[in-house]
Amino acid sequence: MAPVRETTATTPPASEEANVPHLIPQNIALGEYIFLRIAQANPKLKTIFEIPGDFNLNFLEYGYSPLVTHEGIKLINTCNELNGTYAADGYSKAIDGLSVFVSTYGVGELSAINGIANAYTEYGAVLHIVGTPSLRQREEAKSKIVNIHHLVPNHDSLSAPDHDVYKKMVGGVSCIQESLGDNMSDNVAKIDKVLRTIIQERRPGYLFIPCDVPDLPTPSNMLFEKPFSPLSQYQGTAHAKAVLNEVTNSILSLLYQSSDPSLLADCLITRFGAQKELDNLIEKLPDSVKLFSSNYGRNIDESKSNFVGVYMGAGSSDTKVRRLFEYSDFLLLLGYYDTEMNNGGYSRDFSRAINTVIVHPDYIQINNSIHHIKQFNGEKLFSMGDFLTNLTEKLESSQITATRSSTYQFVPQDTHIASKTDNLYCPQSKINAFFTKHLQPNDLFIVDTMSFSFGVTDIKFPPNVHLLSGWSYGSIGYAVPATFGTTMAINDLGSNQRIILVQGDGGAQMTAQEFSSFIRYHHILHNLPKVFLINNEGYTIERKLKGPTRSYNDINGLWKWSKLLSVFGGVEGETHDAYKIHNVKEFDEHFGNGKLGDSSRLQFYEIIAGKFDVPARVDKMMTAK
């Protein structure tokens, strides 16, 4: 039961009036406090994803409090906990900030761990709130054996179960974990610590809330006496500024001396919210500095005259792109994410450069010298955005002595060669060429882990396309619920940004039920995605690795994908449009003008692809040394 409210009201400071009602009670429930603090931590957040369970229902009830709904916050169900965490990860990346998923104890949080591990690997700022057994139940367990539902028994049948058994499982896949209790001062401090850490680390964290704790009365002035700040305790200090200036000056000195400098922008720039700062730096650089993007990044304007191509060792756009990068004398790698799907299976090579600078959110490495941004207590001296801003402000373009050595720029070639099989299916080369021609500036381009993802390197991106993937963790099926999350985010922002998903049939069968959420919430979504479902009857990328005809790489290929949204309750022509594209001729007839249909309805394209057909780059990468 919620606490009795005091009759006297509190007026927040003027600076906070835009964030809360003008009058709120002196005491509010802790559940309300948590929702309101989340809103302060990310004012853009309007959607909280959740799956109800008996241990989190008390907390979820406060999501309907007038104080919370006044903030525009809404609770959105996903079909299961795994999908919920994927959706929250997509939401976080699309809205560039904190997102939230709420599950129940045990069965809920365990189903979510895989998605949380994805968010940790892929740098998603997801707060996972878990409703747990009550404080009374936990206290009772200290003196007698009480086996409750959702909690596994102790190995020793004569011992009480461990209520923290699941909490112990998530230490390696989250950046912080805190449990709330009955001490309100501690609770408030823990909530802020969790929120701040997740925002700084861009990785998931946990808040475990016993089911009787949300009702505890909390002084509302705690929301305003200490406004929420995501900043590290070090940011802006003299020491932080000194380190920032030291590394900036060192990097600029090496750049000014270089005769053939190259800059590579990687995905951690975008995932840590520093895209604008990167754009500002690139605009100030002369065209004698060659520009490259990583496979995961694709966050540089590829129409710029000094953009060369995608570098990832043997998987680079082509051999000339690789050579122009690796034979530079100065390499500046910004937001570098070192993983084999992003560095060509560790075939990337920095050995020829006289000077190499790697800028990571946790450290800056200048040749063999490492400057730790992340301190021993986990707090950071400055952010990626702080660094790029400082670098741009201090940069004197006229001191860059390098002259332009190359005007080469990778231009993707249409590798589709007409053949008899064109009547049977649509090869992925055809789909690649379509996106090179018809992606638009500012598109949100979501690609699941699948054979098609290897061909994305060969797609030319127009300016400001945002590539979203989970390729490093590689959990297939991520992209369907992640697209639901991004769609919620884009709509919460009021944006008309085009949302495009490319999804394989094998991965989609893992999370396909989330397509029903697009139908369920159609009434609040003015902007819906374009879905390219590539149907090639199984795990085609695995077929290239081993067992091309083995049954373990097969799936049920009889799904009627173009009918799926209607099965989920949709009305074709009203909630969605669905098409089945059988071959090249039908592809050309449908997509010849490049138009992808009305965004007010979900556009679903089932494209029949070859069972063994893959982008040409797959074979190149598998044979490259």
Coordinates of N, CA and C in Angstrom, one line a residue, residues 80-281:
N80 N 9.1 -10.6 -24.1 CA 9.8 -11.3 -23.1 C 11.0 -10.5 -22.7
E81 N 11.7 -11.0 -21.7 CA 12.8 -10.2 -21.1 C 14.0 -10.0 -22.0
L82 N 14.3 -11.1 -22.7 CA 15.4 -10.9 -23.7 C 15.1 -9.8 -24.6
N83 N 14.0 -9.8 -25.2 CA 13.6 -8.8 -26.2 C 13.6 -7.4 -25.5
G84 N 13.1 -7.4 -24.2 CA 13.1 -6.1 -23.5 C 14.4 -5.5 -23.4
T85 N 15.5 -6.3 -23.1 CA 16.8 -5.7 -23.0 C 17.4 -5.3 -24.3
Y86 N 17.1 -6.0 -25.4 CA 17.5 -5.6 -26.7 C 16.8 -4.3 -27.1
A87 N 15.5 -4.2 -26.7 CA 14.8 -3.0 -27.1 C 15.4 -1.8 -26.3
A88 N 15.7 -2.0 -25.0 CA 16.3 -0.9 -24.2 C 17.6 -0.5 -24.8
D89 N 18.4 -1.5 -25.2 CA 19.7 -1.1 -25.8 C 19.5 -0.3 -27.1
G90 N 18.6 -0.7 -28.0 CA 18.3 0.1 -29.2 C 17.8 1.5 -28.8
Y91 N 17.0 1.6 -27.8 CA 16.4 2.9 -27.4 C 17.6 3.8 -26.9
S92 N 18.5 3.2 -26.1 CA 19.6 4.0 -25.6 C 20.4 4.5 -26.7
K93 N 20.7 3.7 -27.7 CA 21.6 4.2 -28.8 C 20.9 5.2 -29.7
A94 N 19.6 5.0 -29.9 CA 18.9 6.0 -30.8 C 18.6 7.3 -30.1
I95 N 18.4 7.3 -28.8 CA 18.1 8.5 -28.1 C 19.4 9.1 -27.5
D96 N 20.5 8.4 -27.6 CA 21.8 8.8 -27.1 C 21.8 9.1 -25.6
G97 N 21.4 8.2 -24.8 CA 21.3 8.4 -23.4 C 20.8 7.1 -22.7
L98 N 20.5 7.3 -21.4 CA 20.0 6.3 -20.5 C 18.7 5.7 -21.0
S99 N 18.6 4.4 -20.9 CA 17.3 3.7 -21.1 C 17.1 2.7 -19.9
V100 N 15.9 2.2 -19.8 CA 15.5 1.4 -18.6 C 14.7 0.2 -19.0
F101 N 15.0 -0.9 -18.4 CA 14.2 -2.1 -18.5 C 13.9 -2.7 -17.1
V102 N 12.7 -3.1 -16.8 CA 12.3 -3.6 -15.5 C 11.9 -5.0 -15.7
S103 N 12.4 -5.9 -14.8 CA 12.0 -7.3 -14.8 C 11.8 -7.7 -13.4
T104 N 11.3 -9.0 -13.3 CA 11.1 -9.5 -11.9 C 12.3 -10.4 -11.6
Y105 N 12.2 -10.9 -10.4 CA 13.3 -11.7 -9.8 C 13.5 -13.0 -10.4
G106 N 14.7 -13.5 -10.5 CA 15.0 -14.9 -11.0 C 14.6 -15.1 -12.4
V107 N 13.4 -15.7 -12.6 CA 13.0 -16.0 -14.0 C 13.1 -14.9 -15.0
G108 N 12.8 -13.7 -14.5 CA 12.8 -12.5 -15.4 C 14.3 -12.0 -15.6
E109 N 15.0 -11.8 -14.6 CA 16.4 -11.3 -14.7 C 17.3 -12.3 -15.4
L110 N 17.1 -13.6 -15.2 CA 17.9 -14.6 -15.9 C 17.6 -14.6 -17.4
S111 N 16.4 -14.4 -17.8 CA 16.0 -14.4 -19.2 C 16.7 -13.1 -19.8
A112 N 16.9 -12.1 -19.0 CA 17.5 -10.8 -19.5 C 19.0 -10.8 -19.6
I113 N 19.7 -11.7 -19.0 CA 21.1 -11.6 -18.9 C 21.8 -11.6 -20.2
N114 N 21.3 -12.4 -21.2 CA 22.0 -12.4 -22.5 C 21.9 -11.0 -23.1
G115 N 20.7 -10.3 -23.0 CA 20.6 -9.0 -23.6 C 21.4 -8.0 -22.8
I116 N 21.6 -8.2 -21.5 CA 22.4 -7.3 -20.7 C 23.9 -7.5 -21.1
A117 N 24.3 -8.7 -21.4 CA 25.7 -9.0 -21.8 C 25.9 -8.3 -23.2
N118 N 24.9 -8.3 -24.0 CA 25.0 -7.6 -25.3 C 25.2 -6.1 -25.1
A119 N 24.4 -5.5 -24.2 CA 24.5 -4.1 -24.0 C 25.9 -3.8 -23.4
Y120 N 26.4 -4.7 -22.5 CA 27.8 -4.4 -22.0 C 28.8 -4.5 -23.1
T121 N 28.7 -5.5 -23.9 CA 29.7 -5.6 -25.0 C 29.6 -4.5 -26.0
E122 N 28.4 -4.1 -26.3 CA 28.1 -3.1 -27.3 C 28.0 -1.7 -26.8
Y123 N 28.3 -1.5 -25.5 CA 28.2 -0.1 -24.9 C 26.8 0.5 -25.0
G124 N 25.8 -0.1 -24.3 CA 24.5 0.4 -24.2 C 24.2 0.8 -22.8
A125 N 23.7 2.0 -22.6 CA 23.5 2.6 -21.3 C 22.1 2.2 -20.8
V126 N 22.0 0.9 -20.3 CA 20.7 0.3 -19.9 C 20.7 0.1 -18.4
L127 N 19.7 0.7 -17.8 CA 19.5 0.5 -16.3 C 18.5 -0.7 -16.2
H128 N 18.9 -1.8 -15.6 CA 18.0 -2.9 -15.4 C 17.6 -2.9 -14.0
I129 N 16.3 -2.6 -13.8 CA 15.7 -2.6 -12.4 C 15.0 -4.0 -12.2
V130 N 15.4 -4.6 -11.1 CA 14.9 -6.0 -10.8 C 14.1 -5.9 -9.5
G131 N 12.8 -6.3 -9.5 CA 12.0 -6.4 -8.3 C 12.4 -7.7 -7.6
T132 N 12.7 -7.6 -6.3 CA 13.2 -8.8 -5.6 C 12.2 -9.1 -4.4
P133 N 12.4 -10.2 -3.7 CA 11.7 -10.5 -2.5 C 11.8 -9.4 -1.5
S134 N 10.8 -9.3 -0.6 CA 10.7 -8.2 0.3 C 11.9 -8.2 1.4
L135 N 12.1 -7.1 2.0 CA 13.0 -7.0 3.1 C 12.7 -8.0 4.2
R136 N 11.4 -8.2 4.5 CA 10.9 -9.1 5.5 C 11.3 -10.6 5.1
Q137 N 11.1 -10.9 3.8 CA 11.4 -12.3 3.4 C 12.9 -12.5 3.5
R138 N 13.7 -11.5 3.2 CA 15.2 -11.7 3.3 C 15.6 -11.8 4.7
E139 N 15.0 -11.1 5.6 CA 15.3 -11.2 7.0 C 14.9 -12.5 7.6
E140 N 13.8 -13.0 7.2 CA 13.2 -14.3 7.6 C 14.2 -15.4 7.2
A141 N 14.8 -15.3 6.0 CA 15.7 -16.3 5.5 C 17.0 -16.5 6.3
K142 N 17.3 -15.5 7.2 CA 18.5 -15.6 8.0 C 18.3 -16.6 9.1
S143 N 17.1 -16.8 9.5 CA 16.8 -17.7 10.7 C 16.2 -19.0 10.4
K144 N 15.6 -19.2 9.2 CA 15.0 -20.5 8.9 C 15.0 -20.7 7.4
I145 N 14.7 -21.9 7.0 CA 14.7 -22.3 5.6 C 13.3 -21.9 5.1
V146 N 13.3 -21.0 4.1 CA 12.1 -20.6 3.4 C 12.4 -20.6 1.9
N147 N 11.9 -21.7 1.3 CA 12.1 -21.8 -0.2 C 10.9 -21.1 -0.9
I148 N 11.2 -20.0 -1.6 CA 10.1 -19.3 -2.3 C 10.2 -19.5 -3.8
H149 N 9.1 -19.2 -4.5 CA 9.1 -19.3 -6.0 C 10.1 -18.3 -6.6
H150 N 10.6 -18.7 -7.7 CA 11.7 -18.0 -8.5 C 13.1 -18.1 -7.9
L151 N 13.2 -18.7 -6.7 CA 14.5 -18.7 -6.0 C 15.0 -20.2 -6.0
V152 N 16.1 -20.4 -6.6 CA 16.6 -21.8 -6.5 C 17.0 -22.2 -5.1
P153 N 16.8 -23.4 -4.7 CA 17.1 -23.9 -3.3 C 18.6 -24.0 -3.2
N154 N 19.1 -24.0 -1.9 CA 20.5 -24.2 -1.6 C 20.9 -25.6 -2.0
H155 N 22.2 -25.7 -2.3 CA 22.8 -27.1 -2.6 C 22.5 -28.0 -1.3
D156 N 22.7 -27.4 -0.2 CA 22.5 -28.1 1.1 C 21.0 -27.9 1.4
S157 N 20.3 -29.0 1.4 CA 18.8 -28.9 1.6 C 18.5 -28.5 3.0
L158 N 19.4 -28.5 3.9 CA 19.2 -28.1 5.3 C 19.6 -26.6 5.6
S159 N 20.0 -25.9 4.5 CA 20.4 -24.5 4.6 C 19.4 -23.6 3.8
A160 N 19.3 -22.4 4.2 CA 18.4 -21.4 3.6 C 19.0 -21.1 2.2
P161 N 18.1 -20.8 1.3 CA 18.5 -20.3 -0.1 C 19.2 -19.0 0.0
D162 N 20.0 -18.7 -1.0 CA 20.8 -17.4 -1.1 C 20.0 -16.5 -1.9
H163 N 19.4 -15.4 -1.3 CA 18.6 -14.5 -2.0 C 19.4 -13.6 -3.0
D164 N 20.7 -13.6 -2.9 CA 21.6 -12.9 -3.8 C 22.2 -13.7 -4.9
V165 N 21.7 -14.9 -5.1 CA 22.4 -15.9 -6.0 C 22.4 -15.3 -7.4
Y166 N 21.3 -14.6 -7.8 CA 21.3 -14.1 -9.2 C 22.1 -12.8 -9.3
K167 N 22.1 -12.1 -8.3 CA 22.9 -10.8 -8.3 C 24.4 -11.1 -8.6
K168 N 24.8 -12.3 -8.0 CA 26.2 -12.6 -8.2 C 26.6 -13.0 -9.6
M169 N 25.6 -13.3 -10.4 CA 25.8 -13.7 -11.8 C 26.1 -12.6 -12.7
V170 N 25.8 -11.3 -12.4 CA 25.8 -10.2 -13.3 C 27.0 -9.3 -13.2
G171 N 27.9 -9.6 -12.3 CA 29.1 -8.7 -12.0 C 29.9 -8.5 -13.3
G172 N 30.1 -9.6 -14.1 CA 30.9 -9.5 -15.3 C 30.3 -8.9 -16.5
V173 N 29.0 -8.7 -16.4 CA 28.2 -8.1 -17.6 C 27.6 -6.8 -17.3
S174 N 28.0 -6.2 -16.2 CA 27.4 -4.9 -15.8 C 28.4 -4.0 -15.1
C175 N 28.3 -2.7 -15.2 CA 29.3 -1.8 -14.6 C 29.0 -1.5 -13.2
I176 N 27.8 -1.7 -12.7 CA 27.5 -1.4 -11.3 C 26.2 -2.2 -10.9
Q177 N 26.2 -2.6 -9.6 CA 25.0 -3.3 -9.1 C 24.8 -2.7 -7.6
E178 N 23.6 -2.3 -7.4 CA 23.2 -1.8 -6.0 C 21.9 -2.4 -5.6
S179 N 21.7 -2.7 -4.3 CA 20.4 -3.2 -3.8 C 19.9 -2.1 -2.8
L180 N 18.6 -1.8 -2.9 CA 18.0 -0.8 -2.0 C 17.5 -1.5 -0.7
G181 N 17.4 -0.7 0.4 CA 17.0 -1.2 1.6 C 16.0 -0.2 2.3
D182 N 16.1 -0.1 3.6 CA 15.1 0.8 4.3 C 15.8 2.1 4.8
N183 N 17.0 2.3 4.5 CA 17.7 3.5 4.8 C 17.6 4.5 3.7
M184 N 16.8 5.6 3.9 CA 16.5 6.4 2.7 C 17.7 7.2 2.2
S185 N 18.5 7.6 3.1 CA 19.7 8.4 2.7 C 20.6 7.5 1.8
D186 N 20.8 6.2 2.2 CA 21.6 5.3 1.4 C 20.9 5.0 0.1
N187 N 19.6 4.9 0.1 CA 18.9 4.6 -1.1 C 19.1 5.7 -2.2
V188 N 18.9 6.9 -1.7 CA 19.1 8.1 -2.6 C 20.5 8.1 -3.2
A189 N 21.5 7.9 -2.4 CA 22.9 7.9 -2.8 C 23.1 6.8 -3.8
K190 N 22.6 5.6 -3.6 CA 22.8 4.4 -4.5 C 22.1 4.7 -5.8
I191 N 20.9 5.2 -5.8 CA 20.2 5.5 -7.1 C 21.0 6.4 -7.9
D192 N 21.5 7.5 -7.4 CA 22.3 8.4 -8.1 C 23.6 7.8 -8.6
K193 N 24.3 7.0 -7.8 CA 25.5 6.4 -8.2 C 25.3 5.4 -9.3
V194 N 24.2 4.7 -9.3 CA 23.9 3.7 -10.4 C 23.7 4.5 -11.7
L195 N 22.8 5.5 -11.6 CA 22.5 6.3 -12.8 C 23.7 7.0 -13.4
R196 N 24.5 7.6 -12.5 CA 25.7 8.3 -13.0 C 26.7 7.4 -13.6
T197 N 26.9 6.2 -13.0 CA 27.9 5.2 -13.5 C 27.5 4.7 -14.9
I198 N 26.2 4.4 -15.1 CA 25.7 3.9 -16.3 C 25.9 4.9 -17.4
I199 N 25.6 6.2 -17.1 CA 25.7 7.2 -18.1 C 27.2 7.5 -18.5
Q200 N 28.1 7.5 -17.5 CA 29.5 7.7 -17.8 C 30.1 6.5 -18.6
E201 N 29.7 5.3 -18.2 CA 30.3 4.1 -18.7 C 29.7 3.7 -20.0
R202 N 28.4 4.1 -20.3 CA 27.7 3.7 -21.4 C 27.6 2.1 -21.4
R203 N 27.4 1.6 -20.3 CA 27.2 0.2 -20.1 C 26.1 -0.1 -19.1
P204 N 25.5 -1.3 -19.1 CA 24.4 -1.5 -18.2 C 24.7 -1.6 -16.7
G205 N 23.8 -1.3 -15.9 CA 23.9 -1.4 -14.5 C 22.6 -1.9 -13.8
Y206 N 22.7 -2.4 -12.6 CA 21.5 -3.0 -11.9 C 21.1 -2.2 -10.7
L207 N 19.8 -2.1 -10.5 CA 19.2 -1.6 -9.3 C 18.2 -2.7 -8.8
F208 N 18.5 -3.4 -7.7 CA 17.7 -4.4 -7.1 C 16.8 -3.8 -6.1
I209 N 15.5 -3.9 -6.3 CA 14.5 -3.2 -5.4 C 13.6 -4.3 -4.7
P210 N 13.8 -4.5 -3.4 CA 12.8 -5.4 -2.7 C 11.4 -4.9 -2.9
C211 N 10.4 -5.8 -3.0 CA 9.1 -5.5 -3.4 C 8.3 -4.6 -2.5
D212 N 8.8 -4.5 -1.2 CA 8.1 -3.6 -0.2 C 8.8 -2.2 -0.1
V213 N 10.0 -2.1 -0.8 CA 10.7 -0.8 -0.7 C 10.1 0.3 -1.5
P214 N 9.4 0.1 -2.7 CA 8.9 1.3 -3.4 C 7.9 2.1 -2.6
D215 N 7.2 1.5 -1.6 CA 6.2 2.2 -0.8 C 6.8 3.1 0.2
L216 N 8.1 3.0 0.5 CA 8.7 3.8 1.6 C 8.6 5.3 1.3
P217 N 8.2 6.1 2.3 CA 8.1 7.6 2.1 C 9.4 8.2 1.9
T218 N 9.5 9.1 1.0 CA 10.8 9.8 0.7 C 10.6 11.3 0.6
P219 N 11.4 12.1 1.3 CA 11.2 13.5 1.2 C 11.4 14.0 -0.3
S220 N 10.5 14.7 -0.8 CA 10.6 15.1 -2.2 C 11.6 16.1 -2.5
N221 N 12.0 16.9 -1.4 CA 13.1 17.9 -1.6 C 14.4 17.3 -2.0
M222 N 14.6 16.0 -1.8 CA 15.8 15.3 -2.2 C 16.0 15.3 -3.8
L223 N 14.9 15.5 -4.5 CA 14.9 15.6 -5.9 C 15.6 16.9 -6.4
F224 N 15.5 18.0 -5.5 CA 15.8 19.3 -6.0 C 17.0 19.9 -5.2
E225 N 17.2 19.5 -4.0 CA 18.3 20.1 -3.2 C 19.7 19.8 -3.8
K226 N 19.8 18.6 -4.4 CA 21.0 18.2 -5.1 C 20.6 17.7 -6.5
P227 N 20.5 18.7 -7.5 CA 20.1 18.3 -8.9 C 21.0 17.2 -9.4
F228 N 20.4 16.3 -10.1 CA 21.2 15.2 -10.7 C 22.3 15.7 -11.7
S229 N 23.5 15.2 -11.5 CA 24.6 15.5 -12.4 C 25.2 14.2 -12.9
P230 N 25.4 14.0 -14.2 CA 26.0 12.8 -14.7 C 27.6 12.9 -14.7
L231 N 28.1 14.1 -14.3 CA 29.5 14.3 -14.5 C 30.3 13.6 -13.4
S232 N 31.5 13.2 -13.8 CA 32.4 12.7 -12.8 C 32.9 13.7 -11.8
Q233 N 33.3 13.3 -10.7 CA 33.8 14.2 -9.7 C 35.1 14.9 -10.1
Y234 N 35.7 14.3 -11.1 CA 37.0 14.9 -11.6 C 36.8 15.9 -12.7
Q235 N 35.7 15.8 -13.5 CA 35.5 16.7 -14.6 C 35.5 18.2 -14.2
G236 N 36.4 18.9 -14.9 CA 36.5 20.3 -14.7 C 37.5 20.7 -13.6
T237 N 38.1 19.7 -12.9 CA 39.1 20.0 -11.9 C 40.4 20.4 -12.6
A238 N 41.3 21.0 -11.8 CA 42.6 21.5 -12.3 C 43.4 20.3 -12.8
H239 N 43.3 19.2 -12.1 CA 44.1 18.0 -12.5 C 43.6 17.4 -13.8
A240 N 42.3 17.3 -13.9 CA 41.7 16.8 -15.2 C 42.1 17.7 -16.4
K241 N 42.0 19.0 -16.2 CA 42.3 19.9 -17.2 C 43.8 19.8 -17.6
A242 N 44.6 19.6 -16.6 CA 46.1 19.5 -16.9 C 46.4 18.3 -17.7
V243 N 45.7 17.1 -17.4 CA 46.0 15.9 -18.1 C 45.4 16.1 -19.5
L244 N 44.2 16.7 -19.6 CA 43.6 16.8 -20.9 C 44.4 17.7 -21.8
N245 N 45.0 18.8 -21.3 CA 45.8 19.7 -22.1 C 47.1 19.0 -22.5
E246 N 47.7 18.2 -21.6 CA 48.9 17.5 -21.8 C 48.8 16.5 -23.0
V247 N 47.8 15.7 -23.0 CA 47.6 14.7 -24.1 C 47.2 15.4 -25.4
T248 N 46.4 16.5 -25.3 CA 46.0 17.2 -26.5 C 47.2 17.8 -27.1
N249 N 48.0 18.5 -26.4 CA 49.2 19.1 -26.9 C 50.2 18.1 -27.5
S250 N 50.3 17.0 -26.9 CA 51.2 15.9 -27.4 C 50.7 15.4 -28.8
I251 N 49.4 15.2 -28.8 CA 48.8 14.7 -30.1 C 49.0 15.7 -31.2
L252 N 48.7 17.0 -30.9 CA 48.8 18.0 -31.9 C 50.2 18.2 -32.4
S253 N 51.1 18.0 -31.5 CA 52.6 18.2 -31.9 C 52.9 17.1 -32.9
L254 N 52.5 15.9 -32.7 CA 52.8 14.8 -33.6 C 52.0 15.0 -34.9
L255 N 50.8 15.5 -34.9 CA 50.1 15.8 -36.1 C 50.8 16.8 -36.9
Y256 N 51.2 17.9 -36.3 CA 51.9 19.0 -37.0 C 53.1 18.5 -37.7
Q257 N 53.8 17.5 -37.1 CA 55.1 17.0 -37.7 C 54.9 16.0 -38.8
S258 N 53.7 15.5 -38.9 CA 53.4 14.4 -39.9 C 53.4 14.9 -41.3
S259 N 53.9 14.1 -42.2 CA 53.8 14.4 -43.6 C 52.7 13.6 -44.3
D260 N 52.2 12.6 -43.6 CA 51.1 11.8 -44.2 C 50.2 11.3 -43.1
P261 N 49.3 12.2 -42.5 CA 48.5 11.8 -41.4 C 47.2 11.1 -41.8
S262 N 46.7 10.2 -41.0 CA 45.4 9.6 -41.2 C 44.6 9.6 -39.9
L263 N 43.3 9.8 -40.1 CA 42.4 9.8 -38.9 C 41.3 8.7 -39.2
L264 N 41.2 7.8 -38.2 CA 40.1 6.7 -38.2 C 39.1 7.0 -37.1
A265 N 37.8 7.1 -37.5 CA 36.8 7.3 -36.5 C 36.1 5.9 -36.3
D266 N 36.0 5.5 -35.0 CA 35.3 4.3 -34.7 C 34.0 4.5 -33.9
C267 N 33.4 3.3 -33.6 CA 32.0 3.4 -33.1 C 31.9 4.0 -31.7
L268 N 33.0 3.9 -30.9 CA 32.8 4.4 -29.5 C 32.6 5.9 -29.4
I269 N 33.0 6.6 -30.5 CA 32.7 8.0 -30.6 C 31.2 8.2 -30.5
T270 N 30.5 7.5 -31.4 CA 29.0 7.6 -31.4 C 28.4 7.0 -30.2
R271 N 28.8 5.9 -29.7 CA 28.2 5.3 -28.6 C 28.4 6.0 -27.3
F272 N 29.4 6.9 -27.3 CA 29.6 7.8 -26.1 C 29.1 9.2 -26.3
G273 N 28.3 9.3 -27.3 CA 27.6 10.6 -27.5 C 28.4 11.8 -28.0
A274 N 29.5 11.5 -28.7 CA 30.4 12.6 -29.1 C 30.4 12.8 -30.6
Q275 N 29.3 12.4 -31.3 CA 29.3 12.6 -32.8 C 29.5 14.0 -33.2
K276 N 28.8 15.0 -32.6 CA 28.9 16.4 -33.0 C 30.3 16.9 -32.8
E277 N 30.9 16.5 -31.7 CA 32.3 16.9 -31.5 C 33.2 16.3 -32.5
L278 N 33.0 15.1 -33.0 CA 33.8 14.5 -34.1 C 33.6 15.3 -35.4
D279 N 32.3 15.6 -35.7 CA 32.0 16.4 -36.9 C 32.7 17.8 -36.8
N280 N 32.7 18.4 -35.7 CA 33.4 19.7 -35.6 C 34.9 19.6 -35.8
L281 N 35.5 18.5 -35.3 CA 36.9 18.3 -35.5 C 37.2 18.1 -37.0

